Coordinates of C-alpha atoms in Angstrom, one line a residue:
Chain A
M544 CA 32.4 -49.9 -6.3
K545 CA 32.8 -49.1 -10.1
F546 CA 32.9 -51.3 -13.1
R547 CA 33.6 -50.3 -16.8
G548 CA 33.4 -52.9 -19.5
K549 CA 31.9 -53.7 -22.8
A550 CA 28.2 -54.8 -23.0
W551 CA 27.1 -58.3 -24.2
K552 CA 23.7 -58.6 -25.1
F553 CA 21.2 -61.5 -24.5
G554 CA 17.8 -62.0 -24.8
A555 CA 14.8 -62.8 -22.7
D556 CA 14.4 -65.9 -20.4
V557 CA 18.0 -66.8 -20.4
D558 CA 17.9 -70.1 -18.4
T559 CA 20.6 -71.5 -16.0
D560 CA 21.0 -74.4 -18.5
Q561 CA 22.2 -71.9 -21.0
I562 CA 24.5 -70.2 -18.5
I563 CA 26.1 -73.5 -17.3
P564 CA 24.8 -76.5 -18.9
A565 CA 24.3 -79.6 -16.7
R566 CA 26.7 -81.6 -18.6
Y567 CA 29.5 -79.5 -16.6
L568 CA 27.9 -79.6 -13.1
N569 CA 29.9 -82.7 -12.1
T570 CA 32.2 -80.3 -10.8
S571 CA 32.1 -77.0 -8.6
D572 CA 35.3 -75.7 -9.3
P573 CA 35.0 -71.8 -10.5
K574 CA 37.6 -72.2 -13.2
E575 CA 36.3 -75.3 -14.6
L576 CA 32.8 -73.7 -14.6
A577 CA 34.0 -70.3 -16.0
K578 CA 35.3 -72.3 -19.3
H579 CA 31.7 -73.0 -20.3
C580 CA 30.0 -69.7 -19.2
M581 CA 27.0 -68.9 -21.5
E582 CA 28.0 -71.9 -23.7
D583 CA 24.7 -72.9 -24.9
A584 CA 23.6 -69.4 -25.6
D585 CA 26.7 -68.3 -27.2
P586 CA 29.3 -71.0 -27.5
Q587 CA 32.1 -68.4 -28.4
F588 CA 31.1 -66.3 -25.5
V589 CA 34.3 -66.9 -23.4
N590 CA 36.7 -66.6 -26.1
K591 CA 35.3 -63.1 -27.1
M592 CA 34.6 -61.6 -23.7
K593 CA 37.1 -59.6 -21.7
P594 CA 37.6 -59.5 -17.8
G595 CA 35.4 -56.7 -16.7
D596 CA 32.8 -56.7 -19.4
I597 CA 29.3 -56.6 -18.5
I598 CA 26.1 -58.8 -19.4
V599 CA 23.0 -57.0 -20.4
A600 CA 20.0 -59.1 -20.6
D601 CA 16.2 -59.1 -21.2
K602 CA 13.5 -60.1 -18.8
N603 CA 13.8 -63.1 -16.4
F604 CA 17.6 -63.6 -16.4
G605 CA 18.7 -66.8 -14.8
C606 CA 15.4 -68.8 -14.8
G607 CA 15.2 -72.2 -14.1
S608 CA 17.5 -74.6 -11.8
S609 CA 18.9 -73.3 -8.3
R610 CA 22.4 -74.0 -9.5
E611 CA 24.8 -71.5 -8.0
H612 CA 27.3 -72.7 -10.5
A613 CA 25.5 -70.2 -12.7
P614 CA 26.4 -67.0 -11.0
I615 CA 29.6 -68.6 -10.1
S616 CA 30.6 -69.2 -13.8
I617 CA 29.7 -65.8 -14.6
K618 CA 31.9 -64.3 -11.8
A619 CA 34.7 -66.6 -12.5
A620 CA 34.6 -65.9 -16.3
G621 CA 35.4 -62.3 -15.1
I622 CA 32.2 -60.6 -15.9
S623 CA 32.0 -57.5 -13.5
C624 CA 28.2 -57.1 -13.4
V625 CA 24.7 -58.2 -15.0
I626 CA 22.3 -55.7 -15.9
A627 CA 18.7 -57.3 -16.8
K628 CA 15.1 -56.1 -17.1
S629 CA 14.2 -58.5 -14.4
F630 CA 16.0 -61.6 -12.6
A631 CA 14.4 -65.0 -11.8
R632 CA 14.3 -65.2 -8.2
I633 CA 16.8 -67.9 -7.3
F634 CA 19.5 -66.4 -9.2
Y635 CA 18.8 -62.9 -7.8
R636 CA 19.3 -64.5 -4.3
N637 CA 22.3 -66.5 -5.4
S638 CA 24.1 -63.6 -6.8
F639 CA 23.7 -61.4 -3.7
N640 CA 24.7 -64.4 -1.4
M641 CA 27.8 -65.3 -3.4
G642 CA 28.7 -61.8 -4.5
L643 CA 28.3 -61.3 -8.0
P644 CA 26.8 -57.6 -8.6
I645 CA 23.4 -57.3 -10.6
L646 CA 21.4 -54.7 -11.2
E647 CA 17.7 -54.6 -12.3
C648 CA 17.0 -51.8 -14.9
P649 CA 14.6 -52.3 -17.5
E650 CA 15.4 -49.0 -19.3
A651 CA 19.1 -49.4 -19.3
A652 CA 18.7 -53.3 -20.4
G653 CA 16.4 -52.0 -23.4
A654 CA 18.6 -49.0 -24.4
I655 CA 22.1 -50.8 -24.2
S656 CA 23.4 -52.2 -27.4
G657 CA 26.0 -55.1 -27.7
G658 CA 29.3 -53.5 -28.0
D659 CA 28.4 -50.3 -26.0
E660 CA 31.1 -49.4 -23.2
I661 CA 29.1 -49.3 -19.9
E662 CA 30.1 -48.0 -16.6
V663 CA 28.2 -49.1 -13.6
D664 CA 28.3 -47.8 -10.1
I665 CA 27.1 -50.5 -7.6
D666 CA 26.6 -48.3 -4.5
T667 CA 24.3 -45.8 -6.4
G668 CA 22.7 -47.9 -8.9
K669 CA 23.8 -45.7 -11.6
I670 CA 24.4 -46.9 -15.1
V671 CA 26.0 -44.8 -17.9
N672 CA 26.2 -45.7 -21.5
L673 CA 29.6 -44.2 -22.4
T674 CA 28.9 -45.0 -26.2
K675 CA 25.5 -43.1 -26.4
N676 CA 26.1 -40.8 -23.5
K677 CA 23.0 -41.8 -21.5
A678 CA 22.4 -42.4 -17.9
F679 CA 20.0 -44.7 -15.9
N680 CA 19.1 -45.3 -12.6
S681 CA 18.6 -49.0 -11.4
Q682 CA 16.0 -50.3 -9.0
P683 CA 17.2 -49.6 -5.5
I684 CA 18.8 -52.7 -3.7
P685 CA 16.8 -53.4 -0.4
S686 CA 18.9 -52.5 2.8
F687 CA 19.2 -55.9 4.0
M688 CA 20.8 -57.0 0.9
Q689 CA 23.0 -54.2 0.9
E690 CA 24.1 -55.2 4.2
L691 CA 25.0 -58.4 2.8
I692 CA 27.0 -57.1 0.1
N693 CA 28.9 -54.8 2.5
T694 CA 29.6 -57.6 4.8
G695 CA 30.9 -59.7 1.9
G696 CA 28.1 -62.1 1.1
L697 CA 25.8 -64.4 3.1
M698 CA 28.4 -66.6 4.7
E699 CA 30.3 -63.7 6.0
W700 CA 27.2 -62.3 7.7
V701 CA 26.5 -65.7 9.1
K702 CA 29.9 -65.9 10.7
K703 CA 29.6 -62.5 12.1
K704 CA 26.3 -63.6 13.6
I705 CA 27.4 -66.7 15.1
G706 CA 30.9 -65.2 16.0
Chain B
M35 CA -5.2 -58.5 9.5
P36 CA -6.4 -61.4 7.1
M37 CA -3.3 -63.5 5.7
T38 CA -3.0 -66.0 2.9
I39 CA -1.5 -69.6 3.8
T40 CA 1.9 -68.7 2.6
E41 CA 2.0 -65.5 4.7
K42 CA 0.7 -67.5 7.7
I43 CA 3.4 -70.2 7.5
L44 CA 6.1 -67.7 7.1
A45 CA 4.6 -65.6 10.1
K46 CA 4.6 -68.6 12.4
H47 CA 8.2 -69.4 11.4
A48 CA 9.4 -65.8 11.8
G49 CA 8.0 -65.8 15.2
L50 CA 5.7 -63.0 14.2
K51 CA 1.9 -62.4 14.6
E52 CA 1.6 -61.1 11.0
V53 CA 3.6 -60.5 7.9
R54 CA 3.0 -58.5 4.8
P55 CA 4.2 -59.1 1.3
G56 CA 7.5 -57.2 0.7
Q57 CA 8.6 -57.4 4.4
L58 CA 12.2 -59.1 4.9
I59 CA 12.0 -61.5 7.5
N60 CA 14.3 -64.4 9.1
A61 CA 12.6 -67.6 9.6
K62 CA 13.2 -70.9 11.1
V63 CA 13.4 -73.8 8.6
D64 CA 12.0 -77.1 9.2
I65 CA 14.0 -79.0 6.8
A66 CA 17.0 -77.9 4.6
L67 CA 17.7 -80.1 1.7
G68 CA 20.6 -80.6 -0.7
N69 CA 21.6 -83.0 -3.7
D70 CA 24.8 -84.0 -5.2
I71 CA 25.0 -81.0 -7.3
T72 CA 24.4 -78.3 -4.7
A73 CA 25.4 -79.7 -1.4
P74 CA 29.2 -79.9 -2.2
I75 CA 29.5 -76.2 -2.5
A76 CA 27.1 -75.8 0.6
I77 CA 29.2 -78.3 2.6
K78 CA 32.6 -76.5 1.6
E79 CA 31.0 -73.1 2.6
F80 CA 29.8 -74.7 5.9
H81 CA 33.4 -75.8 6.6
S82 CA 35.0 -72.6 5.5
A83 CA 32.5 -70.6 8.0
G84 CA 34.2 -72.4 10.8
A85 CA 31.1 -74.6 11.5
D86 CA 31.5 -77.9 12.9
K87 CA 27.8 -79.2 13.7
V88 CA 24.7 -78.6 11.5
F89 CA 21.9 -76.9 13.5
N90 CA 19.8 -80.3 13.8
K91 CA 20.7 -83.7 12.3
N92 CA 17.2 -84.6 11.7
K93 CA 16.6 -81.2 9.8
V94 CA 19.3 -81.4 7.3
V95 CA 18.6 -83.9 4.4
L96 CA 21.1 -85.0 1.6
V97 CA 19.9 -86.9 -1.4
P98 CA 22.6 -87.7 -4.0
D99 CA 19.8 -88.4 -6.9
H100 CA 21.2 -86.1 -9.9
F101 CA 24.4 -87.9 -11.2
T102 CA 23.7 -91.1 -9.2
P103 CA 24.5 -94.1 -9.9
N104 CA 27.6 -92.1 -10.3
K105 CA 27.9 -91.4 -14.0
D106 CA 32.0 -90.6 -13.8
I107 CA 34.5 -90.0 -11.6
K108 CA 34.0 -86.4 -10.9
S109 CA 30.4 -87.1 -9.9
A110 CA 31.5 -90.0 -8.1
E111 CA 33.7 -87.5 -6.1
Q112 CA 30.8 -85.0 -5.5
C113 CA 28.7 -87.9 -4.1
K114 CA 31.5 -88.9 -1.7
I115 CA 31.5 -85.3 -0.3
L116 CA 27.7 -86.0 0.7
R117 CA 28.4 -89.4 2.0
E118 CA 31.3 -88.3 4.4
F119 CA 29.4 -85.3 5.5
A120 CA 26.3 -87.3 6.3
Q121 CA 28.5 -89.8 8.3
E122 CA 30.5 -87.1 10.1
Q123 CA 27.3 -85.2 11.0
K124 CA 25.2 -88.4 11.7
L125 CA 22.6 -87.2 9.7
T126 CA 19.2 -89.0 10.2
H127 CA 18.0 -88.4 6.4
Y128 CA 20.6 -89.4 4.1
F129 CA 20.0 -91.7 1.2
D130 CA 22.3 -93.5 -0.9
G131 CA 22.5 -96.7 -3.1
G132 CA 19.3 -98.6 -3.0
D133 CA 17.5 -95.9 -0.7
V134 CA 17.9 -93.2 -3.0
G135 CA 14.9 -91.7 -4.8
V136 CA 14.2 -88.4 -6.5
E137 CA 14.1 -86.0 -3.6
H138 CA 10.9 -84.4 -4.4
A139 CA 9.1 -87.7 -4.6
L140 CA 11.2 -89.1 -1.7
L141 CA 10.5 -86.6 1.0
P142 CA 6.9 -86.5 0.9
E143 CA 6.7 -90.2 0.4
K144 CA 8.9 -90.7 3.7
G145 CA 6.8 -88.2 5.8
I146 CA 10.0 -86.1 6.2
V147 CA 8.1 -82.9 5.1
V148 CA 4.8 -82.4 6.7
P149 CA 1.9 -79.7 6.3
G150 CA 2.7 -76.3 7.8
D151 CA 6.4 -76.8 7.3
L152 CA 8.9 -74.3 6.2
V153 CA 11.4 -76.0 3.7
I154 CA 14.3 -74.8 1.6
G155 CA 16.1 -76.8 -0.6
A156 CA 19.2 -76.1 -2.7
D157 CA 17.1 -77.4 -5.7
S158 CA 14.5 -75.3 -7.8
H159 CA 11.8 -77.9 -7.5
T160 CA 11.7 -77.6 -4.0
C161 CA 8.5 -75.9 -4.3
T162 CA 6.7 -79.4 -4.8
Y163 CA 6.1 -79.8 -1.1
G164 CA 3.5 -77.1 -1.2
A165 CA 1.1 -79.8 -2.3
L166 CA 1.3 -81.0 1.3
G167 CA 0.4 -77.3 2.4
A168 CA 3.8 -76.5 3.4
F169 CA 6.1 -73.4 2.3
A170 CA 8.6 -74.9 0.3
T171 CA 11.0 -72.9 -2.0
G172 CA 14.4 -73.4 -4.0
V173 CA 17.5 -71.6 -2.8
G174 CA 21.1 -71.8 -3.7
S175 CA 24.2 -73.8 -2.0
T176 CA 25.0 -70.5 0.0
D177 CA 21.4 -70.3 1.3
L178 CA 21.5 -74.0 2.2
A179 CA 25.0 -73.7 3.9
A180 CA 24.0 -70.9 6.1
A181 CA 20.7 -72.6 7.2
M182 CA 22.8 -75.9 8.0
V183 CA 24.6 -73.6 10.3
T184 CA 22.0 -71.4 11.8
G185 CA 18.9 -73.3 11.1
E186 CA 17.4 -70.1 9.6
A187 CA 16.7 -68.3 6.2
W188 CA 16.0 -64.8 5.0
F189 CA 12.9 -64.1 2.9
K190 CA 11.1 -61.4 1.2
V191 CA 7.3 -62.2 1.8
P192 CA 6.0 -62.8 -1.4
E193 CA 2.7 -61.5 -2.7
S194 CA 0.1 -64.3 -3.5
M195 CA -1.6 -65.1 -6.7
K196 CA -4.7 -67.2 -6.7
F197 CA -5.7 -69.8 -9.3
I198 CA -9.1 -71.1 -9.0
F199 CA -10.1 -74.2 -11.0
H200 CA -13.6 -74.9 -11.7
G201 CA -15.5 -77.9 -13.3
K202 CA -14.3 -81.5 -14.0
L203 CA -11.3 -82.8 -15.8
N204 CA -11.4 -84.2 -19.2
K205 CA -10.4 -87.7 -19.6
W206 CA -6.6 -88.1 -19.8
V207 CA -6.0 -84.7 -18.0
D208 CA -4.2 -84.5 -14.8
G209 CA -2.3 -82.1 -12.6
K210 CA 0.5 -81.9 -15.2
D211 CA -1.9 -80.5 -17.7
L212 CA -3.5 -77.9 -15.2
I213 CA 0.0 -76.3 -14.4
L214 CA 1.3 -76.4 -18.2
Y215 CA -2.1 -74.8 -19.0
T216 CA -1.6 -72.2 -16.2
I217 CA 2.2 -71.6 -17.2
G218 CA 0.9 -71.3 -20.9
D219 CA -1.4 -68.6 -19.7
I220 CA 0.9 -66.4 -17.4
G221 CA 4.2 -67.1 -18.9
V222 CA 7.5 -68.3 -17.5
D223 CA 8.0 -65.3 -15.4
G224 CA 4.1 -64.7 -14.7
A225 CA 4.3 -65.3 -11.1
L226 CA 8.0 -64.1 -10.5
Y227 CA 8.8 -63.6 -6.8
R228 CA 5.1 -64.5 -6.1
A229 CA 3.1 -67.3 -4.4
M230 CA 1.0 -69.4 -6.7
E231 CA -2.0 -70.7 -4.7
F232 CA -4.2 -73.2 -6.2
C233 CA -7.7 -74.1 -5.0
G234 CA -11.3 -74.5 -6.3
P235 CA -13.4 -77.7 -6.7
A236 CA -11.2 -79.4 -9.2
I237 CA -8.2 -79.2 -6.9
E238 CA -10.2 -80.4 -3.9
R239 CA -10.9 -83.5 -6.2
L240 CA -7.2 -83.8 -7.2
S241 CA -5.1 -86.6 -5.8
M242 CA -2.0 -86.4 -4.1
D243 CA 0.4 -87.2 -7.0
S244 CA -1.4 -84.6 -9.3
R245 CA -1.2 -82.0 -6.6
L246 CA 2.8 -82.7 -6.2
S247 CA 3.1 -82.5 -10.0
M248 CA 1.4 -78.9 -10.1
C249 CA 3.3 -77.5 -7.1
N250 CA 6.5 -78.9 -8.6
M251 CA 6.1 -76.7 -11.7
A252 CA 5.2 -73.3 -10.1
I253 CA 8.9 -72.6 -10.4
E254 CA 8.5 -72.8 -14.2
A255 CA 6.3 -69.8 -13.9
G256 CA 9.0 -67.9 -11.9
A257 CA 7.1 -68.4 -8.6
K258 CA 8.7 -68.6 -5.0
N259 CA 6.4 -71.2 -4.0
G260 CA 3.3 -73.1 -5.3
I261 CA 0.8 -74.2 -2.5
I262 CA -2.5 -76.1 -2.0
A263 CA -4.5 -75.8 1.4
P264 CA -4.4 -79.2 3.1
D265 CA -7.5 -81.0 3.3
K266 CA -8.8 -84.7 3.7
T267 CA -6.8 -86.0 0.8
T268 CA -3.7 -84.4 2.3
K269 CA -4.5 -85.9 5.6
A270 CA -5.1 -89.4 4.4
Y271 CA -1.5 -89.0 2.7
V272 CA 0.2 -87.6 5.5
D273 CA -1.1 -89.6 8.2
K274 CA 0.4 -92.9 7.5
R275 CA 3.6 -91.2 6.8
A276 CA 4.4 -88.0 9.0
E277 CA 7.2 -88.5 11.1
R278 CA 6.4 -85.3 13.1
P279 CA 3.4 -83.7 14.3
Y280 CA 2.0 -81.3 11.7
K281 CA -0.4 -78.2 11.4
F282 CA -3.0 -77.5 8.5
Y283 CA -3.0 -73.7 7.5
A284 CA -5.6 -72.2 5.2
S285 CA -5.9 -68.7 3.6
D286 CA -8.3 -66.2 5.3
E287 CA -11.3 -65.7 3.0
D288 CA -10.5 -61.9 2.8
A289 CA -6.8 -62.6 2.2
V290 CA -5.2 -60.1 -0.1
Y291 CA -4.0 -61.5 -3.7
S292 CA -2.2 -59.6 -6.3
D293 CA -4.1 -61.6 -9.0
V294 CA -7.0 -63.9 -9.1
R295 CA -7.4 -66.1 -12.2
E296 CA -10.3 -68.7 -12.6
Y297 CA -10.3 -71.6 -15.1
D298 CA -12.9 -73.9 -16.4
C299 CA -11.2 -77.4 -16.4
S300 CA -13.9 -78.7 -18.8
K301 CA -12.2 -76.5 -21.6
I302 CA -8.8 -78.0 -20.4
E303 CA -7.2 -80.5 -23.1
P304 CA -4.2 -82.7 -22.6
Q305 CA -1.2 -79.9 -22.9
V306 CA 2.1 -80.1 -24.6
A307 CA 4.9 -77.6 -24.1
F308 CA 7.1 -77.0 -27.3
P309 CA 10.7 -76.2 -27.3
H310 CA 12.3 -74.2 -25.6
L311 CA 10.2 -73.0 -22.8
P312 CA 7.5 -74.4 -20.6
E313 CA 5.1 -71.7 -21.6
N314 CA 5.1 -72.6 -25.3
T315 CA 2.0 -74.9 -24.7
K316 CA -0.6 -76.3 -27.0
N317 CA -3.5 -78.3 -27.0
I318 CA -3.0 -82.0 -27.9
S319 CA -5.3 -81.4 -30.8
D320 CA -3.1 -78.7 -32.2
V321 CA 0.1 -80.4 -32.0
G322 CA 0.2 -81.8 -35.6
N323 CA 2.8 -84.4 -36.7
V324 CA 5.8 -84.3 -34.4
K325 CA 8.0 -87.3 -34.8
I326 CA 9.8 -88.2 -31.5
D327 CA 13.1 -90.3 -31.0
Q328 CA 12.9 -90.7 -27.2
V329 CA 10.2 -90.6 -24.5
V330 CA 11.1 -90.3 -20.8
I331 CA 8.4 -91.1 -18.0
G332 CA 9.7 -90.1 -14.7
S333 CA 11.3 -87.2 -12.7
C334 CA 10.1 -85.2 -9.5
T335 CA 7.1 -84.1 -11.6
N336 CA 5.7 -87.3 -13.1
G337 CA 7.6 -90.5 -11.5
R338 CA 4.9 -91.4 -9.0
L339 CA 2.8 -94.4 -9.0
E340 CA -0.2 -92.9 -10.5
D341 CA 1.9 -91.9 -13.4
L342 CA 3.3 -95.3 -13.8
R343 CA -0.2 -96.9 -13.8
V344 CA -1.7 -94.5 -16.4
A345 CA 1.5 -95.1 -18.7
A346 CA 1.1 -98.9 -18.4
K347 CA -2.6 -98.9 -19.0
I348 CA -1.7 -97.4 -22.5
L349 CA 1.2 -99.6 -22.9
K350 CA -0.5 -102.8 -22.1
G351 CA -0.3 -105.2 -25.0
R352 CA 1.5 -102.5 -27.3
K353 CA 4.9 -102.1 -28.4
V354 CA 7.1 -99.1 -28.6
A355 CA 7.4 -97.8 -32.2
P356 CA 10.5 -98.9 -34.1
Y357 CA 13.5 -96.8 -33.8
V358 CA 12.0 -95.0 -30.5
R359 CA 13.5 -95.5 -27.2
L360 CA 10.9 -95.5 -24.1
I361 CA 12.7 -95.0 -20.6
V362 CA 10.7 -95.3 -17.5
I363 CA 11.9 -94.0 -14.2
P364 CA 10.0 -95.0 -11.1
A365 CA 11.1 -91.9 -8.8
T366 CA 11.7 -93.9 -5.5
P367 CA 12.5 -97.4 -4.4
L368 CA 9.2 -97.7 -2.8
I369 CA 7.4 -96.7 -6.2
Y370 CA 9.7 -99.1 -8.0
R371 CA 8.7 -102.1 -5.8
Q372 CA 5.1 -101.2 -6.0
A373 CA 5.2 -100.8 -9.8
M374 CA 6.8 -104.4 -9.9
K375 CA 4.5 -105.9 -7.6
E376 CA 1.3 -104.7 -9.7
G377 CA 2.9 -106.2 -12.7
L378 CA 3.5 -102.9 -14.6
F379 CA 7.3 -103.7 -15.3
E380 CA 6.1 -106.8 -17.2
I381 CA 3.9 -104.4 -19.4
Y382 CA 6.7 -101.9 -19.9
L383 CA 9.3 -104.8 -20.7
K384 CA 7.1 -106.4 -23.2
A385 CA 6.5 -102.9 -24.8
G386 CA 10.2 -102.7 -25.2
A387 CA 10.8 -100.0 -22.7
I388 CA 14.0 -99.5 -20.4
I389 CA 13.2 -99.4 -16.7
S390 CA 15.5 -97.1 -15.1
P391 CA 16.6 -97.0 -11.4
P392 CA 15.3 -93.9 -9.7
T393 CA 17.7 -90.9 -10.7
C394 CA 17.0 -87.4 -12.1
G395 CA 19.5 -88.3 -14.9
P396 CA 18.0 -87.5 -18.3
C397 CA 15.8 -84.7 -17.0
L398 CA 18.8 -82.4 -16.7
G399 CA 21.0 -84.0 -19.3
G400 CA 22.9 -85.5 -16.8
H401 CA 22.9 -89.3 -18.0
M402 CA 21.0 -92.4 -18.4
G403 CA 19.3 -91.1 -21.6
I404 CA 21.1 -88.2 -23.5
L405 CA 19.9 -86.8 -26.8
A406 CA 22.1 -86.6 -30.0
E407 CA 22.0 -83.6 -32.2
G408 CA 18.8 -83.1 -33.9
E409 CA 16.9 -85.7 -31.8
R410 CA 13.7 -85.0 -30.0
A411 CA 12.4 -86.3 -26.9
L412 CA 9.0 -86.2 -25.2
A413 CA 9.2 -86.0 -21.5
T414 CA 7.0 -86.0 -18.4
T415 CA 9.6 -83.8 -16.9
N416 CA 9.6 -80.0 -16.0
R417 CA 11.8 -78.2 -18.5
N418 CA 12.2 -78.0 -22.1
F419 CA 15.2 -75.6 -22.2
V420 CA 17.8 -75.5 -25.1
G421 CA 19.9 -78.4 -24.5
R422 CA 18.1 -79.7 -21.2
M423 CA 18.3 -83.2 -22.0
G424 CA 21.7 -83.2 -24.1
H425 CA 22.9 -81.7 -27.3
P426 CA 22.0 -78.1 -27.6
K427 CA 20.5 -78.8 -31.1
S428 CA 18.2 -81.5 -29.4
E429 CA 14.6 -80.6 -28.5
V430 CA 12.4 -81.5 -25.4
Y431 CA 8.4 -81.5 -25.6
L432 CA 6.8 -81.8 -22.2
A433 CA 3.6 -83.7 -21.5
N434 CA 1.7 -85.9 -18.8
P435 CA 2.4 -89.7 -18.8
A436 CA -0.6 -90.8 -20.7
I437 CA 0.5 -88.8 -23.8
A438 CA 4.0 -89.9 -23.1
A439 CA 3.0 -93.7 -23.5
A440 CA 0.7 -93.0 -26.3
T441 CA 3.6 -91.0 -28.2
A442 CA 6.1 -94.1 -27.4
V443 CA 3.6 -96.3 -29.1
K444 CA 3.0 -94.1 -32.3
G445 CA 6.5 -92.7 -32.5
R446 CA 5.0 -89.0 -32.6
I447 CA 3.3 -87.2 -30.3
A448 CA -0.2 -88.8 -29.9
H449 CA -3.3 -88.4 -28.2
P450 CA -4.1 -91.5 -25.8
D451 CA -7.3 -92.1 -27.5
E452 CA -5.3 -92.7 -30.7
V453 CA -4.0 -95.8 -29.0
V454 CA -6.6 -96.8 -26.3
R455 CA -9.6 -97.9 -28.5
K456 CA -13.0 -97.4 -26.7

């Protein structure tokens, strides 16, 4: 699967309260959550971004709460993929389980600037900065997690198992 | 092969003789927990997977504690989903109305989680139960849904970090300060993906309430779990509560750690974490003049009886400073009743405090104590992220209950010794 979009840069330790503030957690409707994606990090984010765009962040993206509403709001807002130097573990797990593509790549996250045109190949983990004409290889995804993605997320995998 | 306590519990639940860090395993869960924010998504996924029965009605626990008492129509709808599911599935452990408490205070208190358990909870502070010598970790709603169906969850066995605490604790220092100090040392991702094992003479002397506060905040260092080997303090705590047989595990002496850190507690002062990350810790003596609008004493970190007692000790015969709100939240109905019996409520009320029913409410900026633009709170909670307790331009400072009480009296962040004269 390949994605192409504009990069939106965020700093280190972007927590889940910034991704989707708790004041909006009285619903789990993806459309509602999408309206407030990244609101406390950048209140104008959802108005500026376009479907297919890519979030690029520093270390420990998604730290804090276990709320799956965070990856849900990012995916429902139309972000195709998140690249970061590292991810907080529950966010990482949640993203695989619910099907938001994420890639851990310190080199790419450091070298990409906001506004750069990025192409990502999820299957190979290859990230290309088309604006700067540079390519990066992200950390390989463990085979079990690849299986999760290929099956369509954790619940599909469970369905197959209990089938 | 030598193993850590975390590795032993994971191996046992995966039906394996041994596990190694990095290994992916499928393990049986003893308890799968959800709350009114995370469980509605899990219940929806449970149904859409075509499942009709949870794997075990005693092992799926639902606690609507975040937006309860229901703050608005939308959150009432969320809670209704839990209530109907609990009824339909005949769940043994569903808590509502006057039975509800802050989940991570409630489950240990009721003996629902016991030493040696493997627990997953769709709440990041599920790591609290490590204080009982259980492996407990936060997951998302989809993981909870899968566990409700299969009774299992997948894990990558974490590397373990060992934190050894020596020496005696200074006055007004408790488990909250030890964990804030540790997070200040290693940072908010200092234990990312790893297990934090707390040990040493100071931990052995630590009360269960303090141990629960410490393990509660392991997630604030990015950890998968925090854990303390069970001992006689644990035994005294669980013996009168455990609803199932339990098992004590301990790390082998030659177990392998990715990092070992040693701290001298005699050098640790009460800590205050400044906005907007729990790692921004300062010694109370280095804080300076920080005016505060609201103080919150409560949460899954510090809403237990010991916390309420120490706060009352400082508030006794004193008044909350003018224009400052103090909110005290006993974490469970039992703690609430006990605090009332001990006369603590009288002290709080005379001081001018608000006594809240058990709820997570203000900790996550949900309800029952939200901050306006530019306001500052000092809270005994666990997170001080941007906008955590209300307006994105409000601030949260984290500390222990003694500092919180002293701060409420002074109207600025204060050392308890400034208030309680010897």
